[in-house]
mmCIF file of C-alpha atoms and ligand atoms in Angstrom:
data_model
loop_
_atom_site.group_PDB
_atom_site.id
_atom_site.type_symbol
_atom_site.label_atom_id
_atom_site.label_comp_id
_atom_site.label_asym_id
_atom_site.label_seq_id
_atom_site.Cartn_x
_atom_site.Cartn_y
_atom_site.Cartn_z
ATOM 1 C CA MET G 1 73.088 87.448 91.994
ATOM 2 C CA SER G 2 76.163 88.915 93.716
ATOM 3 C CA GLN G 3 75.897 91.435 96.524
ATOM 4 C CA GLN G 4 77.061 94.205 94.190
ATOM 5 C CA GLU G 5 74.495 93.320 91.503
ATOM 6 C CA ASN G 6 71.622 93.423 93.999
ATOM 7 C CA PRO G 7 70.361 97.036 94.040
ATOM 8 C CA SER G 8 68.824 96.848 97.528
ATOM 9 C CA SER G 9 72.001 95.323 98.947
ATOM 10 C CA LEU G 10 74.040 98.078 97.312
ATOM 11 C CA ARG G 11 71.707 100.754 98.697
ATOM 12 C CA LEU G 12 72.141 99.244 102.160
ATOM 13 C CA GLN G 13 75.928 99.333 101.792
ATOM 14 C CA ILE G 14 75.823 102.966 100.652
ATOM 15 C CA LEU G 15 73.586 103.842 103.614
ATOM 16 C CA THR G 16 76.026 102.079 105.928
ATOM 17 C CA CYS G 17 78.902 104.133 104.503
ATOM 18 C CA HIS G 18 76.767 107.254 104.845
ATOM 19 C CA LEU G 19 75.963 106.580 108.505
ATOM 20 C CA ALA G 20 79.545 105.677 109.315
ATOM 21 C CA ALA G 21 80.721 108.881 107.658
ATOM 22 C CA SER G 22 78.172 110.949 109.586
ATOM 23 C CA SER G 23 79.118 109.436 112.901
ATOM 24 C CA ARG G 24 82.733 110.379 112.312
ATOM 25 C CA ASN G 25 81.783 113.906 111.239
ATOM 26 C CA MET G 26 83.227 113.301 107.803
ATOM 27 C CA ALA G 27 82.621 115.838 105.054
ATOM 28 C CA SER G 28 79.317 115.827 103.199
ATOM 29 C CA GLU G 29 81.205 115.736 99.873
ATOM 30 C CA LYS G 30 82.408 112.295 100.866
ATOM 31 C CA GLU G 31 78.936 111.153 101.794
ATOM 32 C CA ALA G 32 77.530 112.371 98.492
ATOM 33 C CA ALA G 33 80.299 110.637 96.598
ATOM 34 C CA LEU G 34 79.394 107.383 98.326
ATOM 35 C CA ALA G 35 76.309 107.248 96.151
ATOM 36 C CA ALA G 36 78.658 106.242 93.331
ATOM 37 C CA VAL G 37 78.046 102.832 91.814
ATOM 38 C CA PRO G 38 81.007 100.731 90.611
ATOM 39 C CA SER G 39 81.580 101.662 86.979
ATOM 40 C CA ASP G 40 84.076 101.764 84.109
ATOM 41 C CA SER G 41 82.943 105.266 83.126
ATOM 42 C CA ARG G 42 85.282 108.230 83.201
ATOM 43 C CA THR G 43 85.617 109.743 86.643
ATOM 44 C CA ILE G 44 86.401 113.131 88.119
ATOM 45 C CA PHE G 45 90.048 112.042 88.250
ATOM 46 C CA ASP G 46 90.231 111.913 84.435
ATOM 47 C CA LYS G 47 89.182 115.562 84.366
ATOM 48 C CA ILE G 48 91.835 116.405 86.951
ATOM 49 C CA ILE G 49 94.522 114.474 85.036
ATOM 50 C CA ASN G 50 93.519 116.263 81.817
ATOM 51 C CA LYS G 51 93.567 119.629 83.650
ATOM 52 C CA GLU G 52 89.900 120.182 82.797
ATOM 53 C CA ILE G 53 89.233 120.998 86.447
ATOM 54 C CA PRO G 54 91.719 122.402 88.968
ATOM 55 C CA ALA G 55 93.398 120.461 91.744
ATOM 56 C CA LYS G 56 96.146 121.130 94.256
ATOM 57 C CA VAL G 57 98.854 118.966 92.719
ATOM 58 C CA VAL G 58 101.774 118.190 95.025
ATOM 59 C CA PHE G 59 103.652 115.755 92.759
ATOM 60 C CA GLU G 60 103.502 114.775 89.117
ATOM 61 C CA ASP G 61 105.591 112.632 86.798
ATOM 62 C CA ASP G 62 104.851 110.709 83.621
ATOM 63 C CA LYS G 63 102.872 107.970 85.425
ATOM 64 C CA VAL G 64 101.543 109.351 88.721
ATOM 65 C CA LEU G 65 99.639 112.389 89.909
ATOM 66 C CA ALA G 66 99.395 113.303 93.607
ATOM 67 C CA LEU G 67 96.885 115.911 94.705
ATOM 68 C CA ARG G 68 95.308 117.157 97.906
ATOM 69 C CA ASP G 69 91.959 115.521 98.736
ATOM 70 C CA ILE G 70 89.010 117.877 98.457
ATOM 71 C CA ALA G 71 87.621 116.603 101.784
ATOM 72 C CA PRO G 72 90.709 116.095 103.962
ATOM 73 C CA GLN G 73 90.403 113.712 106.901
ATOM 74 C CA ALA G 74 93.696 114.826 108.467
ATOM 75 C CA PRO G 75 96.080 117.804 108.238
ATOM 76 C CA THR G 76 97.727 116.032 105.303
ATOM 77 C CA HIS G 77 95.460 114.068 102.967
ATOM 78 C CA ILE G 78 96.786 113.371 99.498
ATOM 79 C CA LEU G 79 95.517 111.100 96.726
ATOM 80 C CA LEU G 80 97.978 109.241 94.519
ATOM 81 C CA ILE G 81 96.480 108.197 91.206
ATOM 82 C CA PRO G 82 97.814 106.500 88.089
ATOM 83 C CA LYS G 83 97.557 108.859 85.108
ATOM 84 C CA VAL G 84 96.371 105.961 82.947
ATOM 85 C CA ARG G 85 93.660 103.877 84.613
ATOM 86 C CA ASP G 86 94.139 100.854 82.309
ATOM 87 C CA GLY G 87 91.195 98.973 83.838
ATOM 88 C CA LEU G 88 92.220 99.718 87.411
ATOM 89 C CA THR G 89 88.876 100.967 88.592
ATOM 90 C CA GLY G 90 89.889 99.607 91.984
ATOM 91 C CA ILE G 91 92.540 97.416 93.578
ATOM 92 C CA SER G 92 90.234 94.393 93.273
ATOM 93 C CA LYS G 93 90.617 94.685 89.483
ATOM 94 C CA ALA G 94 94.421 94.482 89.590
ATOM 95 C CA GLU G 95 96.128 92.115 87.162
ATOM 96 C CA LYS G 96 99.742 91.046 86.842
ATOM 97 C CA LYS G 97 100.305 93.755 84.204
ATOM 98 C CA HIS G 98 99.542 96.378 86.888
ATOM 99 C CA CYS G 99 102.380 95.346 89.228
ATOM 100 C CA GLU G 100 104.714 98.054 87.939
ATOM 101 C CA ILE G 101 102.267 100.939 88.379
ATOM 102 C CA LEU G 102 101.137 99.624 91.769
ATOM 103 C CA GLY G 103 104.739 99.563 92.983
ATOM 104 C CA ARG G 104 105.333 103.000 91.505
ATOM 105 C CA LEU G 105 102.313 104.394 93.370
ATOM 106 C CA LEU G 106 103.585 103.013 96.682
ATOM 107 C CA TYR G 107 107.087 104.328 96.130
ATOM 108 C CA THR G 108 105.685 107.719 95.152
ATOM 109 C CA ALA G 109 103.618 107.719 98.354
ATOM 110 C CA LYS G 110 106.847 107.395 100.305
ATOM 111 C CA LEU G 111 108.436 110.261 98.343
ATOM 112 C CA VAL G 112 105.420 112.512 98.874
ATOM 113 C CA ALA G 113 105.250 111.636 102.588
ATOM 114 C CA LYS G 114 108.866 112.774 102.881
ATOM 115 C CA GLN G 115 108.124 115.903 100.877
ATOM 116 C CA GLU G 116 105.213 116.671 103.244
ATOM 117 C CA GLY G 117 107.425 116.207 106.309
ATOM 118 C CA LEU G 118 105.515 113.202 107.669
ATOM 119 C CA ASP G 119 108.599 111.925 109.457
ATOM 120 C CA ASP G 120 106.669 110.532 112.455
ATOM 121 C CA GLY G 121 104.549 108.269 110.289
ATOM 122 C CA PHE G 122 101.486 108.238 108.109
ATOM 123 C CA ARG G 123 98.819 105.905 106.771
ATOM 124 C CA LEU G 124 98.126 104.620 103.259
ATOM 125 C CA VAL G 125 94.568 103.530 102.481
ATOM 126 C CA ILE G 126 92.927 101.983 99.433
ATOM 127 C CA ASN G 127 89.158 101.789 99.655
ATOM 128 C CA ASP G 128 87.625 99.121 97.439
ATOM 129 C CA GLY G 129 84.036 98.653 96.371
ATOM 130 C CA PRO G 130 80.852 99.402 98.295
ATOM 131 C CA ASN G 131 81.966 97.637 101.481
ATOM 132 C CA GLY G 132 85.240 99.584 101.368
ATOM 133 C CA CYS G 133 83.349 102.889 100.902
ATOM 134 C CA GLN G 134 85.048 103.531 97.559
ATOM 135 C CA SER G 135 83.452 106.513 95.840
ATOM 136 C CA VAL G 136 85.684 107.170 92.804
ATOM 137 C CA TYR G 137 86.268 104.217 90.483
ATOM 138 C CA HIS G 138 89.792 105.096 89.384
ATOM 139 C CA LEU G 139 92.331 103.416 91.656
ATOM 140 C CA HIS G 140 93.864 105.783 94.193
ATOM 141 C CA ILE G 141 95.894 105.583 97.367
ATOM 142 C CA HIS G 142 95.036 107.917 100.228
ATOM 143 C CA LEU G 143 98.133 109.268 102.005
ATOM 144 C CA ILE G 144 96.958 110.524 105.382
ATOM 145 C CA GLY G 145 99.090 112.089 108.091
ATOM 146 C CA GLY G 146 99.840 114.989 110.375
ATOM 147 C CA ARG G 147 97.917 113.565 113.332
ATOM 148 C CA GLN G 148 97.805 110.389 115.423
ATOM 149 C CA MET G 149 95.889 107.638 113.621
ATOM 150 C CA ASN G 150 93.651 105.184 115.445
ATOM 151 C CA TRP G 151 93.224 101.451 115.120
ATOM 152 C CA PRO G 152 90.983 99.701 114.244
ATOM 153 C CA PRO G 153 89.850 101.958 111.399
ATOM 154 C CA GLY G 154 86.161 102.730 110.959
HETATM 155 P P1 DGP W 1 87.357 106.988 97.901
HETATM 156 O O1 DGP W 1 86.170 107.157 98.796
HETATM 157 O O2 DGP W 1 88.404 106.072 98.494
HETATM 158 O O3 DGP W 1 86.947 106.557 96.516
HETATM 159 O O4 DGP W 1 88.057 108.405 97.793
HETATM 160 C C1 DGP W 1 87.760 109.366 96.822
HETATM 161 C C2 DGP W 1 88.319 110.649 97.306
HETATM 162 O O5 DGP W 1 88.321 111.580 96.239
HETATM 163 C C3 DGP W 1 87.525 111.309 98.437
HETATM 164 O O6 DGP W 1 88.299 111.317 99.627
HETATM 165 C C4 DGP W 1 87.240 112.708 97.948
HETATM 166 C C5 DGP W 1 88.155 112.860 96.759
HETATM 167 N N1 DGP W 1 87.608 113.694 95.712
HETATM 168 C C6 DGP W 1 86.423 113.519 95.071
HETATM 169 N N2 DGP W 1 86.254 114.465 94.134
HETATM 170 C C7 DGP W 1 87.373 115.236 94.182
HETATM 171 C C8 DGP W 1 87.787 116.387 93.443
HETATM 172 O O7 DGP W 1 87.105 116.892 92.545
HETATM 173 N N3 DGP W 1 88.988 116.927 93.775
HETATM 174 C C9 DGP W 1 89.781 116.384 94.755
HETATM 175 N N4 DGP W 1 90.952 116.992 95.005
HETATM 176 N N5 DGP W 1 89.425 115.306 95.460
HETATM 177 C C10 DGP W 1 88.229 114.748 95.165
#
């Protein structure tokens, strides 16, 4: 049985994410979302893409949507998501057919960073799976900026 299939192991990973989030004073929305289990089901991002629920959209074209994160971890915190998930629940599920959209997301991140005035730098993050503290299983890139980042990340 893999780590992800083992319910007690998964609970431990979620608790670890929860504690790490608490210790960094991260928003409770994030902690609650960490209870998510990896899944192919529709996510909150589908509802945002379909305009069923509102979001602060900062960029949109035929393939990519960029919106402000509901629980920002920096003055600028934007999520870049593919409008069609096409099996990309996370970066670990990427296949060769996804190369074009993955490149498009990265290039769009650069455009949006420029649009947001992040001329001194920024960070792009993709969380993957329970160990990566991924909470929404529709691939997304976090664009974070407007303050000094630290290394190593939490
Ligand atoms: P991750 O943990 O990498 O899967 O990031 C998911 C992000 O999605 C998290 O930072 C919070 C954000 N988020 C969750 N629900 C919503 C929502 O309804 N609206 C917006 N704008 N962001 C959301």
